[in-house]
Short mmCIF file of N, CA, C and O in Angstrom, two decimals:
data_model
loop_
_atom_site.label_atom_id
_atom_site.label_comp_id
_atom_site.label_asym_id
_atom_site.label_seq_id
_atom_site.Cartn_x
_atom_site.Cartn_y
_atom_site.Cartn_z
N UNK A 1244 2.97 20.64 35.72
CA UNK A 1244 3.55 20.46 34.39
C UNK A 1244 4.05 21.80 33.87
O UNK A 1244 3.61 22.85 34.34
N UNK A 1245 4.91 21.78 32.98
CA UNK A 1245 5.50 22.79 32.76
C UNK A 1245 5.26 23.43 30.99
O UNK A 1245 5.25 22.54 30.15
N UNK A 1246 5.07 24.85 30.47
CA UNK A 1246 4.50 24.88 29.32
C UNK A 1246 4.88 23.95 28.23
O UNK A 1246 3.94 23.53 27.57
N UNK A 1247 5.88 23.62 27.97
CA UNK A 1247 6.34 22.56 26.32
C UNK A 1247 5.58 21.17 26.97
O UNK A 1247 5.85 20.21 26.24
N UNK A 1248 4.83 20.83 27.94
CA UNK A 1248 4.39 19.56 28.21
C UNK A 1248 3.14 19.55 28.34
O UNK A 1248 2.51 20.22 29.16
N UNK A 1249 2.43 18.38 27.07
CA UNK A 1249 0.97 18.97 26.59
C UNK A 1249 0.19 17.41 27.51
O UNK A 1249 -0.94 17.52 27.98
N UNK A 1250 0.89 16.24 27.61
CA UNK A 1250 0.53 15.32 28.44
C UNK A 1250 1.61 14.73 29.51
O UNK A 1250 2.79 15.10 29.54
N UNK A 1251 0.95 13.59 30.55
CA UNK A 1251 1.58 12.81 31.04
C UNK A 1251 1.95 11.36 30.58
O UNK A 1251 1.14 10.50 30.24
N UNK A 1252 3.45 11.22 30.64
CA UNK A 1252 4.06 10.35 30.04
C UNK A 1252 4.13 9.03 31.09
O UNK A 1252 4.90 9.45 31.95
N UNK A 1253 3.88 8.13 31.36
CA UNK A 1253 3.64 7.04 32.18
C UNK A 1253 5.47 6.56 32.22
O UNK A 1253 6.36 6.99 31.49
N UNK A 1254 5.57 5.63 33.24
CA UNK A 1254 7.06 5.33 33.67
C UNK A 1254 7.51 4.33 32.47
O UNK A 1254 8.50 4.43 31.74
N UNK A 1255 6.29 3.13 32.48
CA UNK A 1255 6.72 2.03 31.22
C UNK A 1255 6.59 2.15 30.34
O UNK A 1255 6.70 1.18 29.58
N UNK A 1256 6.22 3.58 29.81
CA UNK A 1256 6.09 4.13 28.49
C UNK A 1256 7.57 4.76 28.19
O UNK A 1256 8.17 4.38 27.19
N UNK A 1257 8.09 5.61 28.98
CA UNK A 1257 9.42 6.01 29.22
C UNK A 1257 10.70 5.00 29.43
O UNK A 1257 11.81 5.18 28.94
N UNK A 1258 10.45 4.31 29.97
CA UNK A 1258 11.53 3.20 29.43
C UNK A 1258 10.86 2.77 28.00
O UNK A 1258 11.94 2.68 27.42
N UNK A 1259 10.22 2.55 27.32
CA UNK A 1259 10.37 2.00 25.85
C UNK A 1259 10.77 3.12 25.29
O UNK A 1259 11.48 2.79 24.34
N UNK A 1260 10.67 4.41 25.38
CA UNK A 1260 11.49 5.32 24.74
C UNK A 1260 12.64 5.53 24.53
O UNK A 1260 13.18 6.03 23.54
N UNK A 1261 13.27 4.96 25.92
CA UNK A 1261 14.78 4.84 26.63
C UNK A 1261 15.19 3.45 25.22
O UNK A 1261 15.98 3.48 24.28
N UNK A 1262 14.42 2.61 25.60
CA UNK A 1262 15.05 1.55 24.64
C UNK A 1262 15.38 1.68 23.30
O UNK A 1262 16.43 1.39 22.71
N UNK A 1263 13.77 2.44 22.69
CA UNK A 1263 13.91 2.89 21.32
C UNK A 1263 14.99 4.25 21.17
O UNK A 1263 15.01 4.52 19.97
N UNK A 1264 15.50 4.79 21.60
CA UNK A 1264 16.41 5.82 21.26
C UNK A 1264 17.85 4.82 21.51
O UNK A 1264 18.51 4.93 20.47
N UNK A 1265 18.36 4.17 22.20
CA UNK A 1265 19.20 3.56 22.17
C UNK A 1265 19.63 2.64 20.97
O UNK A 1265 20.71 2.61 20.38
N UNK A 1266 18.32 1.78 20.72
CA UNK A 1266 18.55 1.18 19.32
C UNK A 1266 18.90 1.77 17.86
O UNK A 1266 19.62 1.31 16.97
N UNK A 1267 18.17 2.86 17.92
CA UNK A 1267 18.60 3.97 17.17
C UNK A 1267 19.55 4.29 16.93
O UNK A 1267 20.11 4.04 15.87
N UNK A 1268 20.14 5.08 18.06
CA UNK A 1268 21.78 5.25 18.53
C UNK A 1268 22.57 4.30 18.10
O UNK A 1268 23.70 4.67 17.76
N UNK A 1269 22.27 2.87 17.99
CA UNK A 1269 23.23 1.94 18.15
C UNK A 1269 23.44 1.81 16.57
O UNK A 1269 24.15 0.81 16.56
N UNK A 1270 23.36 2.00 15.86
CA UNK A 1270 23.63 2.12 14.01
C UNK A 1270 22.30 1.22 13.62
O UNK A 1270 22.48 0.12 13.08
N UNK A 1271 20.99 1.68 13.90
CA UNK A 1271 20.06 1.01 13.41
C UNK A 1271 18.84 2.41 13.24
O UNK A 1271 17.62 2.43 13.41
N UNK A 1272 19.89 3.54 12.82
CA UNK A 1272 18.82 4.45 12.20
C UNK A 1272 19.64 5.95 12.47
O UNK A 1272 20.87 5.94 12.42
N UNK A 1273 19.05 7.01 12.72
CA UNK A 1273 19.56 8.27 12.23
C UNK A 1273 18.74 9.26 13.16
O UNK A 1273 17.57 9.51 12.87
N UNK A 1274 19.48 9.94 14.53
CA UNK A 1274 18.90 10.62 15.24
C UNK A 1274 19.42 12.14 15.01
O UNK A 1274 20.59 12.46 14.81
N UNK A 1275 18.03 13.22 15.09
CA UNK A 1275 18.88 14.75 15.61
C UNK A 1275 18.70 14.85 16.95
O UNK A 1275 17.90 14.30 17.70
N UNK A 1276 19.87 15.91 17.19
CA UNK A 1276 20.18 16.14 18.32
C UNK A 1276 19.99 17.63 18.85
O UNK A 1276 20.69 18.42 18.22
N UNK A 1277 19.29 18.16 19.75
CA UNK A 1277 19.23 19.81 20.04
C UNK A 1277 18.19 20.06 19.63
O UNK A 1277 17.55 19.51 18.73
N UNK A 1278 17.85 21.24 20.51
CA UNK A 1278 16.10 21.83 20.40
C UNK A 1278 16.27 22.82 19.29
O UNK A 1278 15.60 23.84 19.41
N UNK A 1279 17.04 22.73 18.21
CA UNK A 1279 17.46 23.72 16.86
C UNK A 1279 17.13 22.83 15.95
O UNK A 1279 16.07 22.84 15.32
N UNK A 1280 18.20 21.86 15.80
CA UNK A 1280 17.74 20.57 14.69
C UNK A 1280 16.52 19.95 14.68
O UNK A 1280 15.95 19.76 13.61
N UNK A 1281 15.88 19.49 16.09
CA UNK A 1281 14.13 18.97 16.03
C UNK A 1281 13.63 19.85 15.85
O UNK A 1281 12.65 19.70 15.13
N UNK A 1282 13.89 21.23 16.29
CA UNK A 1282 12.26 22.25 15.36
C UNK A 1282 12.40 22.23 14.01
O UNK A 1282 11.34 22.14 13.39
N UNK A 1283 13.64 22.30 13.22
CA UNK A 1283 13.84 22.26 11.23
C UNK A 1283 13.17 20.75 11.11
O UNK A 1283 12.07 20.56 10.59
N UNK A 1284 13.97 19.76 11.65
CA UNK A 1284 13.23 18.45 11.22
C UNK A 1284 11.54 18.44 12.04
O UNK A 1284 10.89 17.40 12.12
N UNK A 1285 11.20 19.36 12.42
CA UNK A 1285 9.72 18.99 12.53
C UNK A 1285 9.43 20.22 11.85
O UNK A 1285 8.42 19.81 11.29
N UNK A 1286 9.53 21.36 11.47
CA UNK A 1286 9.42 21.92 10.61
C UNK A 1286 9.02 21.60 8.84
O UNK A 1286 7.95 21.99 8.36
N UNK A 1287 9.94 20.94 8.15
CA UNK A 1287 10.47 19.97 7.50
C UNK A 1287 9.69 18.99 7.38
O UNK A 1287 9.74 18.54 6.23
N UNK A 1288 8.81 18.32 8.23
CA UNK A 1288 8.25 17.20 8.44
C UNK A 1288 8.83 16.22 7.77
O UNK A 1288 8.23 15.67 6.85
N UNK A 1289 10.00 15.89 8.10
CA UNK A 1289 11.05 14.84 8.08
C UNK A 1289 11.33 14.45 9.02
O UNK A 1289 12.35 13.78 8.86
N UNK A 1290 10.88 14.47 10.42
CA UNK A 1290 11.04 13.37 11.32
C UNK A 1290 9.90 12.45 11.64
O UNK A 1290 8.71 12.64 11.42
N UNK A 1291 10.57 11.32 12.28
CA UNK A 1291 9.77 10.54 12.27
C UNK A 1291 8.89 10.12 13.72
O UNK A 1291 7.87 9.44 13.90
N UNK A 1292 9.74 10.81 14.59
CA UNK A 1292 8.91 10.64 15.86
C UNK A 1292 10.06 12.19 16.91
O UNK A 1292 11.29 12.29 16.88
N UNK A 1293 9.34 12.85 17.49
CA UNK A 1293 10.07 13.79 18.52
C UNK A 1293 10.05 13.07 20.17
O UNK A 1293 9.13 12.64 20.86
N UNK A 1294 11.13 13.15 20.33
CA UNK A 1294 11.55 13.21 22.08
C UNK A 1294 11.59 14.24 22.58
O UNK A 1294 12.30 15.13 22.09
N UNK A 1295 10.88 14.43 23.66
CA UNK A 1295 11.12 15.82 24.51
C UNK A 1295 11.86 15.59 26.20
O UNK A 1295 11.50 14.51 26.65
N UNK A 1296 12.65 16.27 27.03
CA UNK A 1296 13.29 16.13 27.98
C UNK A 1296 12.25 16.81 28.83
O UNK A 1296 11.97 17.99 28.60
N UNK A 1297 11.60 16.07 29.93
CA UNK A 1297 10.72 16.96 31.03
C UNK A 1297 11.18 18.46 31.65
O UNK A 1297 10.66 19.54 31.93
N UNK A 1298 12.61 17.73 31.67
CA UNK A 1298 13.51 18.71 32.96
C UNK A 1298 14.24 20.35 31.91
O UNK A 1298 15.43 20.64 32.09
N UNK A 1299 13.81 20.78 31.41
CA UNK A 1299 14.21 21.75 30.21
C UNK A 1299 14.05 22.66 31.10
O UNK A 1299 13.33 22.54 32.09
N UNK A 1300 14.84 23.84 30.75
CA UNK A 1300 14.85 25.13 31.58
C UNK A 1300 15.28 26.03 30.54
O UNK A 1300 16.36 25.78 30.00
N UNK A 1301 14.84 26.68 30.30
CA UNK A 1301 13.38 27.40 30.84
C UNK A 1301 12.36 26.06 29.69
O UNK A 1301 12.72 25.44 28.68
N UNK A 1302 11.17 26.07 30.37
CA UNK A 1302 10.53 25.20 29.57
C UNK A 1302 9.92 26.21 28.37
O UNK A 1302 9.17 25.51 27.68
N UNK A 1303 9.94 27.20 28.00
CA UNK A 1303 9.67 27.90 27.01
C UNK A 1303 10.98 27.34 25.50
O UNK A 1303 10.68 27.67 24.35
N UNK A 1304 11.93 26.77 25.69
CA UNK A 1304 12.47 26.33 24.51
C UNK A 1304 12.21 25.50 23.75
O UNK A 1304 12.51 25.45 22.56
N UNK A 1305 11.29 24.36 24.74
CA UNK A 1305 10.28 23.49 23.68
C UNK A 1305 8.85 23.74 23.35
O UNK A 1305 8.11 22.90 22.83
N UNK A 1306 8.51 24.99 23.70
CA UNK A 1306 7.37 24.76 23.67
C UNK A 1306 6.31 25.07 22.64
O UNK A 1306 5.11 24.84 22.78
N UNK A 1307 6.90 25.63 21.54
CA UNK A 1307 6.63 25.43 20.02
C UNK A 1307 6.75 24.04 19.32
O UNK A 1307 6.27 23.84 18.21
N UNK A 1308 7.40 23.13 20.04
CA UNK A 1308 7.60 21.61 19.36
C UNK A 1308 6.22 21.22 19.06
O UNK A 1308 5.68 21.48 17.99
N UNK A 1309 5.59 20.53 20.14
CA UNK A 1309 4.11 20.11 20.43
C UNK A 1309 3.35 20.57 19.62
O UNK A 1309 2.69 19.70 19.04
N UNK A 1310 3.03 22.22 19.13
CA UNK A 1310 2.56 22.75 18.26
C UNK A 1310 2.51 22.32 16.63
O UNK A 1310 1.59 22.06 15.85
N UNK A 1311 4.19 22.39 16.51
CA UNK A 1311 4.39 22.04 15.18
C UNK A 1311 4.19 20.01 15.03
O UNK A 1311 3.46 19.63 14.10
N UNK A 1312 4.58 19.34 15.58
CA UNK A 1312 4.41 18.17 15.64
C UNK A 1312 2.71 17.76 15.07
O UNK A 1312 2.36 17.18 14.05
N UNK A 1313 1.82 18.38 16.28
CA UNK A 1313 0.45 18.57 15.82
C UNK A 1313 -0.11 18.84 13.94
O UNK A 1313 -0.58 18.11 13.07
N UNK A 1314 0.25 20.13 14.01
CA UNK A 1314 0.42 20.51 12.40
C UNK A 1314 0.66 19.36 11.74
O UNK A 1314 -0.16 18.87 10.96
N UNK A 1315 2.06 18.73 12.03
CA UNK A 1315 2.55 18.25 10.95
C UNK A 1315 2.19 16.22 10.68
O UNK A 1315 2.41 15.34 9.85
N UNK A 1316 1.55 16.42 12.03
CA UNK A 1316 1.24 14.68 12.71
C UNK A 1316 2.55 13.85 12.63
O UNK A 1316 2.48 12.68 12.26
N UNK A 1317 3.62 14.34 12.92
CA UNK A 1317 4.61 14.14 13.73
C UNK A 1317 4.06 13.73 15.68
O UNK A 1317 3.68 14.55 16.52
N UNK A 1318 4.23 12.04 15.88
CA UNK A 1318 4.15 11.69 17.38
C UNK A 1318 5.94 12.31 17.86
O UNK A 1318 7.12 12.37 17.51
N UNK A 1319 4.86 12.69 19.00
CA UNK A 1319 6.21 12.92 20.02
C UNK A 1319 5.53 12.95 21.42
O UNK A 1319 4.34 13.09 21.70
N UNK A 1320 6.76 12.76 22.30
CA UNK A 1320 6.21 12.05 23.78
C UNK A 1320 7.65 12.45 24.40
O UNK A 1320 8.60 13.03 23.87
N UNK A 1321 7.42 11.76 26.13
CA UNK A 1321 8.35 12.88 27.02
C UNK A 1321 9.31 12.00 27.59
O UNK A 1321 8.95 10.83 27.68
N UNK A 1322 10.23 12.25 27.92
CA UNK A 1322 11.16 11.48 28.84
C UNK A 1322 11.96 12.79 30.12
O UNK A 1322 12.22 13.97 29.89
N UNK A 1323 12.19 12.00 31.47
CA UNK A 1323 12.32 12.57 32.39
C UNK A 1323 13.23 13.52 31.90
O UNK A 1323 12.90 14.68 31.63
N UNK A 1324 14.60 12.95 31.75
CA UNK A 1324 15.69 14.03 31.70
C UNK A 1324 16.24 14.06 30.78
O UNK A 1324 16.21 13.10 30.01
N UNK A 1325 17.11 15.47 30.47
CA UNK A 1325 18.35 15.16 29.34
C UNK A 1325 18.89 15.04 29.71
O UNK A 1325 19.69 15.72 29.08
N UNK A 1326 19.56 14.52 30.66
CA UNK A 1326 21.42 13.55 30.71
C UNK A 1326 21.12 12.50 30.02
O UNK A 1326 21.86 11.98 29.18
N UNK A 1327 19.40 11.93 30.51
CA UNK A 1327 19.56 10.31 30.37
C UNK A 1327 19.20 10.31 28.80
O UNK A 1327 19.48 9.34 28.09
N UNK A 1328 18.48 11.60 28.24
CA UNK A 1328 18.28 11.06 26.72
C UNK A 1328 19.16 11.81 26.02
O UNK A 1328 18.68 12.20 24.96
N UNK A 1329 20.16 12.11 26.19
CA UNK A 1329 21.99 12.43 25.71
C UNK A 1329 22.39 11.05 25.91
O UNK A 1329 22.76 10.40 24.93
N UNK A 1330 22.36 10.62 26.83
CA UNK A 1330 22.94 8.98 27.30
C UNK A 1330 22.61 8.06 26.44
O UNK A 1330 23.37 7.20 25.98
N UNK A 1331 21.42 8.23 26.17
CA UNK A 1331 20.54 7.00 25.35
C UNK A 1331 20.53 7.33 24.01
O UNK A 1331 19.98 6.53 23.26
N UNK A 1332 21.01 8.30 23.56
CA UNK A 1332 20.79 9.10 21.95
C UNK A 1332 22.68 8.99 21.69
O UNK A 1332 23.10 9.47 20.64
N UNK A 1333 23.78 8.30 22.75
CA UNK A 1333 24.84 7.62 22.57
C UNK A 1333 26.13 9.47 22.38
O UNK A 1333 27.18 9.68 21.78
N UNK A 1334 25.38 10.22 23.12
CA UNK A 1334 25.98 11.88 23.02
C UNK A 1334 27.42 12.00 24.19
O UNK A 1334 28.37 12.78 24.10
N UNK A 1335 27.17 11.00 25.20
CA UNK A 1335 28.88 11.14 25.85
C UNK A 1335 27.96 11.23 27.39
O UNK A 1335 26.79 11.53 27.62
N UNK A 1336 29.20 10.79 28.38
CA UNK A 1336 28.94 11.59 29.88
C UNK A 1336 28.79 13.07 29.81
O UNK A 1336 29.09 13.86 28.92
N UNK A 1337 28.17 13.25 31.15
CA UNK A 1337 27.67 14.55 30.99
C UNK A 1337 27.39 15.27 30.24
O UNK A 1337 27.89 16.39 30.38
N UNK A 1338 26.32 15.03 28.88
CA UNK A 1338 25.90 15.55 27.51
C UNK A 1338 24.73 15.85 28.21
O UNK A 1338 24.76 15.57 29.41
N UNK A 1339 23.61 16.41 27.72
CA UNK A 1339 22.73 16.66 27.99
C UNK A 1339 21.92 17.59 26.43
O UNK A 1339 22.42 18.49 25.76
N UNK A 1340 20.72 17.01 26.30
CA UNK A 1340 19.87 17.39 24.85
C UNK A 1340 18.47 17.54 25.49
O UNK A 1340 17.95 16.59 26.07
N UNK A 1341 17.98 18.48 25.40
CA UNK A 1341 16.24 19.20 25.05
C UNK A 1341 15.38 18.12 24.99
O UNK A 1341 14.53 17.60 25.71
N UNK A 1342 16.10 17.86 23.41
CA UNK A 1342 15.49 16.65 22.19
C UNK A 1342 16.10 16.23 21.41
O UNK A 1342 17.10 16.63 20.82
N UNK A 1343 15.36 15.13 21.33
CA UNK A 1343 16.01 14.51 19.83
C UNK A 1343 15.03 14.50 18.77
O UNK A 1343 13.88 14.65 19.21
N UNK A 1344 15.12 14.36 17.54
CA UNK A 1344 14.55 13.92 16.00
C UNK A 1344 14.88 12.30 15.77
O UNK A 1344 15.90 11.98 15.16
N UNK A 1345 14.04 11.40 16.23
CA UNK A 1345 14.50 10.32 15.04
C UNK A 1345 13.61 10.64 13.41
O UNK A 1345 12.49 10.90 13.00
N UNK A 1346 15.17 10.36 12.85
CA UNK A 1346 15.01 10.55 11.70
C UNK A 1346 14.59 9.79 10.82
O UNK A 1346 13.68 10.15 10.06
N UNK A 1347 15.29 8.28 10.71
CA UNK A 1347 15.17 7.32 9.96
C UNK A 1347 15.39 6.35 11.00
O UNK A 1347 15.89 6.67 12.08
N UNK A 1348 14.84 4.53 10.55
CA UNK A 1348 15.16 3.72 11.80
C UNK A 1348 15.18 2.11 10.98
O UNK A 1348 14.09 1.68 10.59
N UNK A 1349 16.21 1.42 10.78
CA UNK A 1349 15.65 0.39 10.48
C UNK A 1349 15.22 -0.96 10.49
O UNK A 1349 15.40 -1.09 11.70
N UNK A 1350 14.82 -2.04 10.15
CA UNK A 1350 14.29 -2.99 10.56
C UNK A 1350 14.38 -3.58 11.82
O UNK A 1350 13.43 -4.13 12.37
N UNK A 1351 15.52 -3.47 12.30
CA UNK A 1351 15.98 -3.50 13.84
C UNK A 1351 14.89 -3.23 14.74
O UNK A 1351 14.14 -3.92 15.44
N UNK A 1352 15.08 -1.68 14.45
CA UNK A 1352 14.47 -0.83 15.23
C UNK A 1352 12.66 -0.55 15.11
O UNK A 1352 12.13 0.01 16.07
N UNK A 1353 12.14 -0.79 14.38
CA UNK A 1353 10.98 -1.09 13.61
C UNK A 1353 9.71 -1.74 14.61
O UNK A 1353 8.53 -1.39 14.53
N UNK A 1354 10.19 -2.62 15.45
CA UNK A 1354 9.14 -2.99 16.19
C UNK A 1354 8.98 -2.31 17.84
O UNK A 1354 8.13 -2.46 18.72
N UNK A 1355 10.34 -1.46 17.76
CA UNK A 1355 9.96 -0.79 18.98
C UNK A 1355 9.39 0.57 18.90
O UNK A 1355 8.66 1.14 19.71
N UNK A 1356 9.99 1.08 17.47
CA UNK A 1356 9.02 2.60 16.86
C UNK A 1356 7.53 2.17 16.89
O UNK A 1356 6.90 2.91 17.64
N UNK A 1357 6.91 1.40 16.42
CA UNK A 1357 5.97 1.33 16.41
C UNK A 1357 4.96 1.02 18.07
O UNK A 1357 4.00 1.70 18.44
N UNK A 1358 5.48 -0.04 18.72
CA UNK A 1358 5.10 0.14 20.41
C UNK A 1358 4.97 1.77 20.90
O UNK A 1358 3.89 2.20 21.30
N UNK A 1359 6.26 2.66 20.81
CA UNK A 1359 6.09 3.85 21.33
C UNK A 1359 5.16 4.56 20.47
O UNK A 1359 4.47 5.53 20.80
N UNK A 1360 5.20 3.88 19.12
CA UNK A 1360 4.53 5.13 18.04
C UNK A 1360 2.85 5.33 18.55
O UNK A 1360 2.15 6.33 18.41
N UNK A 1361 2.48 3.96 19.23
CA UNK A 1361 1.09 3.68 19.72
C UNK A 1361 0.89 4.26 20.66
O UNK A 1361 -0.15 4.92 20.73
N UNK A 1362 1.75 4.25 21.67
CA UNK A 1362 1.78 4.90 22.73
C UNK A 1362 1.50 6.17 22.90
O UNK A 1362 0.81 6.60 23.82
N UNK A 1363 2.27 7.16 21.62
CA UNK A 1363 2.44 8.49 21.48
C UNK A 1363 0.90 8.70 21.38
O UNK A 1363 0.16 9.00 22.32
N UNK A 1364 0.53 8.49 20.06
CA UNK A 1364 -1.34 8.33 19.91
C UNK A 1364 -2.22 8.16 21.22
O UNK A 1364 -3.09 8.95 21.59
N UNK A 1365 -1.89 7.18 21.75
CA UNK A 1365 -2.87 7.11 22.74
C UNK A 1365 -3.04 7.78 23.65
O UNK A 1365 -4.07 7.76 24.33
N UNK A 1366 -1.84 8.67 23.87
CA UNK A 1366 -1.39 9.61 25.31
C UNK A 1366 -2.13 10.78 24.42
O UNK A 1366 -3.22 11.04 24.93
N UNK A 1367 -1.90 11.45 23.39
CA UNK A 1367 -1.83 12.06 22.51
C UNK A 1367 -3.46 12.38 22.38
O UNK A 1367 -3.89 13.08 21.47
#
């Protein structure tokens, strides 16, 4: 494991992440984008859940997230790569993001925040 990664994220836990960032994306809530915007919005403690990308290089750019998340009891949890959570956060081919911030999410999206939100806790 690499330093910004404080647990292991299971595969069917990572696809519901995949799902819930997509729904998001899809106009059913309000994502940040970049390992700049999720440290202010977890800073801030205005987000509502953090995504982290496994594959980060150098892994020292997330690795104050976890920290502040803690502080702030902000859940956040991991997904393999950033192409695929640029892909799923609706950022373009060949985009690639750290992280994301969901920000806001709504009713739509509501019953899958909460599946991952459990998830985050329990790994957590």
């Amino acid at each position: 494991m690499t330093v910004h990664i404080a647990f292991e994220t299971p595969k069917d836990v990572k696809d519901q992440v995949s799902e819930l960032v997509k729904v998001v994306a899809n106009g059913n809530g309000r994502l940040k984008k970049g390992s700049n915007e999720v440290t202010k919005a977890a800073e801030r403690g205005t987000a509502k859940m953090i995504v982290m990308a496994e594959n980060v290089n150098p892994s020292e750019l997330l690795a104050h997230i976890p920290l502040i998340c803690k502080e702030k009891k902000i859940p956040f949890i991991y997904v393999e790569d950033q192409g695929f959570l640029a892909g799923d956060a609706g950022m373009g081919d060949n985009a690639k993001t750290a992280a994301i911030a969901l920000m806001e999410y709504t009713k739509a999206a509501e019953e899958a925040f909460n599946a991952v939100k459990a998830q985050c806790d329990a790994l957590n």
